[in-house]
Amino acid sequence: MLKQWGQTADFACHLTVDRSDPSWKGHTGVVGALFKKPDVSMEIDNTIVFICGPPVMFRFVLKDLKDMGFEDRNMVSTLERYMKCGVGKCGHCCIGVAYVCSDGPVFTLEQIRRLGEDI
Ligand code: FES
């Protein structure tokens, strides 16, 4: 899939890994450092960013993107919560008035802030 994305017109796919081995030819480092590479450019007004990963990663990435000028509505992230029922009945995954299991788990940063999530 990543190879297909890399070959898709009008679509940029940049990869990074935290730790590499000698076979890795791409970028090594955290995602935020990838944004600062000269060969990685984004048209901020014409780009929607999708982020998936552990909270410690996406919190830093969202801050970096915000600092770059991205609007909250153009940053989309997954949220992780302890889920029990998975169908919006038990309330274990609530943030504000939303259930991560049934209303998400994918939200824009605009929605996340409106729900009162500290991000
Ligand atoms: S896991 Fe039960 S309401 Fe979401």
PDB file of C-alpha atoms and ligand atoms in Angstrom:
ATOM      1  CA  MET A   1       0.000   0.000   0.000  1.00  0.00           C
ATOM      2  CA  LEU A   2       2.773   2.482   0.907  1.00  0.00           C
ATOM      3  CA  LYS A   3       4.419   1.802  -2.442  1.00  0.00           C
ATOM      4  CA  GLN A   4       1.122   2.549  -4.239  1.00  0.00           C
ATOM      5  CA  TRP A   5       0.681   5.779  -2.310  1.00  0.00           C
ATOM      6  CA  GLY A   6       4.193   6.823  -3.314  1.00  0.00           C
ATOM      7  CA  GLN A   7       3.256   6.360  -6.971  1.00  0.00           C
ATOM      8  CA  THR A   8      -0.056   8.212  -6.806  1.00  0.00           C
ATOM      9  CA  ALA A   9      -0.256  11.565  -8.582  1.00  0.00           C
ATOM     10  CA  ASP A  10      -0.972  14.581  -6.374  1.00  0.00           C
ATOM     11  CA  PHE A  11      -0.185  12.539  -3.304  1.00  0.00           C
ATOM     12  CA  ALA A  12       2.998  12.650  -1.253  1.00  0.00           C
ATOM     13  CA  CYS A  13       4.019   9.799   0.997  1.00  0.00           C
ATOM     14  CA  HIS A  14       6.984  10.383   3.302  1.00  0.00           C
ATOM     15  CA  LEU A  15       8.186   7.637   5.604  1.00  0.00           C
ATOM     16  CA  THR A  16      10.315   7.628   8.694  1.00  0.00           C
ATOM     17  CA  VAL A  17      11.290   5.060  11.280  1.00  0.00           C
ATOM     18  CA  ASP A  18      12.491   5.643  14.834  1.00  0.00           C
ATOM     19  CA  ARG A  19      15.358   3.201  14.477  1.00  0.00           C
ATOM     20  CA  SER A  20      16.747   1.849  11.256  1.00  0.00           C
ATOM     21  CA  ASP A  21      18.907  -1.021  10.158  1.00  0.00           C
ATOM     22  CA  PRO A  22      21.374  -1.035   7.248  1.00  0.00           C
ATOM     23  CA  SER A  23      18.656  -2.108   4.788  1.00  0.00           C
ATOM     24  CA  TRP A  24      16.528   1.022   5.430  1.00  0.00           C
ATOM     25  CA  LYS A  25      17.126   3.731   2.829  1.00  0.00           C
ATOM     26  CA  GLY A  26      14.574   6.235   4.079  1.00  0.00           C
ATOM     27  CA  HIS A  27      14.497   8.843   6.814  1.00  0.00           C
ATOM     28  CA  THR A  28      15.266   7.906  10.402  1.00  0.00           C
ATOM     29  CA  GLY A  29      13.860   9.983  13.237  1.00  0.00           C
ATOM     30  CA  VAL A  30      10.629  11.193  14.762  1.00  0.00           C
ATOM     31  CA  VAL A  31       7.786  12.351  12.514  1.00  0.00           C
ATOM     32  CA  GLY A  32       8.195  16.008  13.462  1.00  0.00           C
ATOM     33  CA  ALA A  33      11.792  15.987  12.226  1.00  0.00           C
ATOM     34  CA  LEU A  34      10.555  14.694   8.888  1.00  0.00           C
ATOM     35  CA  PHE A  35       8.536  17.909   8.393  1.00  0.00           C
ATOM     36  CA  LYS A  36      11.724  19.949   8.549  1.00  0.00           C
ATOM     37  CA  LYS A  37      13.480  18.088   5.736  1.00  0.00           C
ATOM     38  CA  PRO A  38      13.962  20.286   2.659  1.00  0.00           C
ATOM     39  CA  ASP A  39      12.533  17.631   0.312  1.00  0.00           C
ATOM     40  CA  VAL A  40       9.318  17.417   2.348  1.00  0.00           C
ATOM     41  CA  SER A  41       7.019  20.254   1.464  1.00  0.00           C
ATOM     42  CA  MET A  42       3.318  20.602   2.088  1.00  0.00           C
ATOM     43  CA  GLU A  43       0.862  23.093   0.719  1.00  0.00           C
ATOM     44  CA  ILE A  44      -0.672  23.843   4.069  1.00  0.00           C
ATOM     45  CA  ASP A  45      -3.867  25.360   2.643  1.00  0.00           C
ATOM     46  CA  ASN A  46      -4.373  22.348   0.361  1.00  0.00           C
ATOM     47  CA  THR A  47      -3.416  19.497   2.676  1.00  0.00           C
ATOM     48  CA  ILE A  48      -5.232  17.313   5.168  1.00  0.00           C
ATOM     49  CA  VAL A  49      -3.009  15.367   7.523  1.00  0.00           C
ATOM     50  CA  PHE A  50      -4.002  11.993   8.939  1.00  0.00           C
ATOM     51  CA  ILE A  51      -2.202  10.818  12.062  1.00  0.00           C
ATOM     52  CA  CYS A  52      -2.379   7.374  13.589  1.00  0.00           C
ATOM     53  CA  GLY A  53      -0.239   6.203  16.432  1.00  0.00           C
ATOM     54  CA  PRO A  54       0.296   6.344  20.161  1.00  0.00           C
ATOM     55  CA  PRO A  55      -0.840   9.501  22.001  1.00  0.00           C
ATOM     56  CA  VAL A  56       2.722  10.508  22.860  1.00  0.00           C
ATOM     57  CA  MET A  57       3.509  10.658  19.140  1.00  0.00           C
ATOM     58  CA  PHE A  58       0.400  12.374  17.840  1.00  0.00           C
ATOM     59  CA  ARG A  59       0.458  15.053  20.533  1.00  0.00           C
ATOM     60  CA  PHE A  60       3.902  16.169  19.363  1.00  0.00           C
ATOM     61  CA  VAL A  61       2.979  15.851  15.690  1.00  0.00           C
ATOM     62  CA  LEU A  62      -0.207  17.886  16.098  1.00  0.00           C
ATOM     63  CA  LYS A  63       1.758  20.619  17.871  1.00  0.00           C
ATOM     64  CA  ASP A  64       4.378  20.649  15.083  1.00  0.00           C
ATOM     65  CA  LEU A  65       1.646  20.863  12.436  1.00  0.00           C
ATOM     66  CA  LYS A  66      -0.127  23.648  14.318  1.00  0.00           C
ATOM     67  CA  ASP A  67       3.165  25.557  14.523  1.00  0.00           C
ATOM     68  CA  MET A  68       3.505  25.118  10.745  1.00  0.00           C
ATOM     69  CA  GLY A  69       0.113  26.770  10.246  1.00  0.00           C
ATOM     70  CA  PHE A  70      -2.311  23.880   9.808  1.00  0.00           C
ATOM     71  CA  GLU A  71      -5.912  24.577  10.772  1.00  0.00           C
ATOM     72  CA  ASP A  72      -7.460  22.274  13.386  1.00  0.00           C
ATOM     73  CA  ARG A  73     -10.077  21.102  10.872  1.00  0.00           C
ATOM     74  CA  ASN A  74      -7.331  19.832   8.526  1.00  0.00           C
ATOM     75  CA  MET A  75      -5.651  17.584  11.080  1.00  0.00           C
ATOM     76  CA  VAL A  76      -7.278  14.209  11.609  1.00  0.00           C
ATOM     77  CA  SER A  77      -6.185  11.786  14.287  1.00  0.00           C
ATOM     78  CA  THR A  78      -7.249   8.609  15.944  1.00  0.00           C
ATOM     79  CA  LEU A  79      -7.900   8.580  19.677  1.00  0.00           C
ATOM     80  CA  GLU A  80      -7.193   5.653  21.908  1.00  0.00           C
ATOM     81  CA  ARG A  81      -9.317   4.782  24.898  1.00  0.00           C
ATOM     82  CA  TYR A  82      -9.873   1.739  27.003  1.00  0.00           C
ATOM     83  CA  MET A  83     -12.895   0.155  25.390  1.00  0.00           C
ATOM     84  CA  LYS A  84     -15.131  -2.442  26.923  1.00  0.00           C
ATOM     85  CA  CYS A  85     -18.360  -2.858  24.956  1.00  0.00           C
ATOM     86  CA  GLY A  86     -17.240  -1.216  21.711  1.00  0.00           C
ATOM     87  CA  VAL A  87     -20.790  -0.206  20.773  1.00  0.00           C
ATOM     88  CA  GLY A  88     -21.496   2.976  22.773  1.00  0.00           C
ATOM     89  CA  LYS A  89     -23.263   1.376  25.742  1.00  0.00           C
ATOM     90  CA  CYS A  90     -20.841   1.141  28.691  1.00  0.00           C
ATOM     91  CA  GLY A  91     -19.307   4.640  28.690  1.00  0.00           C
ATOM     92  CA  HIS A  92     -15.707   3.510  29.240  1.00  0.00           C
ATOM     93  CA  CYS A  93     -14.420   5.374  26.190  1.00  0.00           C
ATOM     94  CA  CYS A  94     -16.194   8.726  26.706  1.00  0.00           C
ATOM     95  CA  ILE A  95     -14.550  12.030  25.977  1.00  0.00           C
ATOM     96  CA  GLY A  96     -16.979  14.870  26.565  1.00  0.00           C
ATOM     97  CA  VAL A  97     -20.240  13.844  24.953  1.00  0.00           C
ATOM     98  CA  ALA A  98     -18.662  11.450  22.443  1.00  0.00           C
ATOM     99  CA  TYR A  99     -17.872   7.778  22.544  1.00  0.00           C
ATOM    100  CA  VAL A 100     -14.532   7.002  20.953  1.00  0.00           C
ATOM    101  CA  CYS A 101     -15.771   3.515  20.031  1.00  0.00           C
ATOM    102  CA  SER A 102     -18.885   4.528  18.141  1.00  0.00           C
ATOM    103  CA  ASP A 103     -18.404   8.227  17.278  1.00  0.00           C
ATOM    104  CA  GLY A 104     -14.718   7.772  16.371  1.00  0.00           C
ATOM    105  CA  PRO A 105     -12.068   6.717  16.802  1.00  0.00           C
ATOM    106  CA  VAL A 106     -11.134   9.199  14.061  1.00  0.00           C
ATOM    107  CA  PHE A 107     -11.680  12.894  14.838  1.00  0.00           C
ATOM    108  CA  THR A 108     -10.419  16.200  13.516  1.00  0.00           C
ATOM    109  CA  LEU A 109      -8.382  18.242  15.953  1.00  0.00           C
ATOM    110  CA  GLU A 110     -11.242  20.746  15.857  1.00  0.00           C
ATOM    111  CA  GLN A 111     -13.625  18.044  17.155  1.00  0.00           C
ATOM    112  CA  ILE A 112     -11.110  16.830  19.731  1.00  0.00           C
ATOM    113  CA  ARG A 113     -10.727  20.326  21.181  1.00  0.00           C
ATOM    114  CA  ARG A 114     -14.520  20.852  21.181  1.00  0.00           C
ATOM    115  CA  LEU A 115     -14.890  17.637  23.184  1.00  0.00           C
ATOM    116  CA  GLY A 116     -12.575  19.088  25.814  1.00  0.00           C
ATOM    117  CA  GLU A 117      -9.727  16.663  25.248  1.00  0.00           C
ATOM    118  CA  ASP A 118      -6.412  18.015  26.516  1.00  0.00           C
ATOM    119  CA  ILE A 119      -4.208  17.636  23.500  1.00  0.00           C
TER     120      ILE A 119
HETATM  121  S1  FES B   1     -16.407   1.046  24.777  1.00  0.00           S
HETATM  122 FE1  FES B   1     -18.348   1.074  25.691  1.00  0.00          FE
HETATM  123  S2  FES B   1     -19.151   2.972  25.163  1.00  0.00           S
HETATM  124 FE2  FES B   1     -17.303   2.857  24.086  1.00  0.00          FE
END
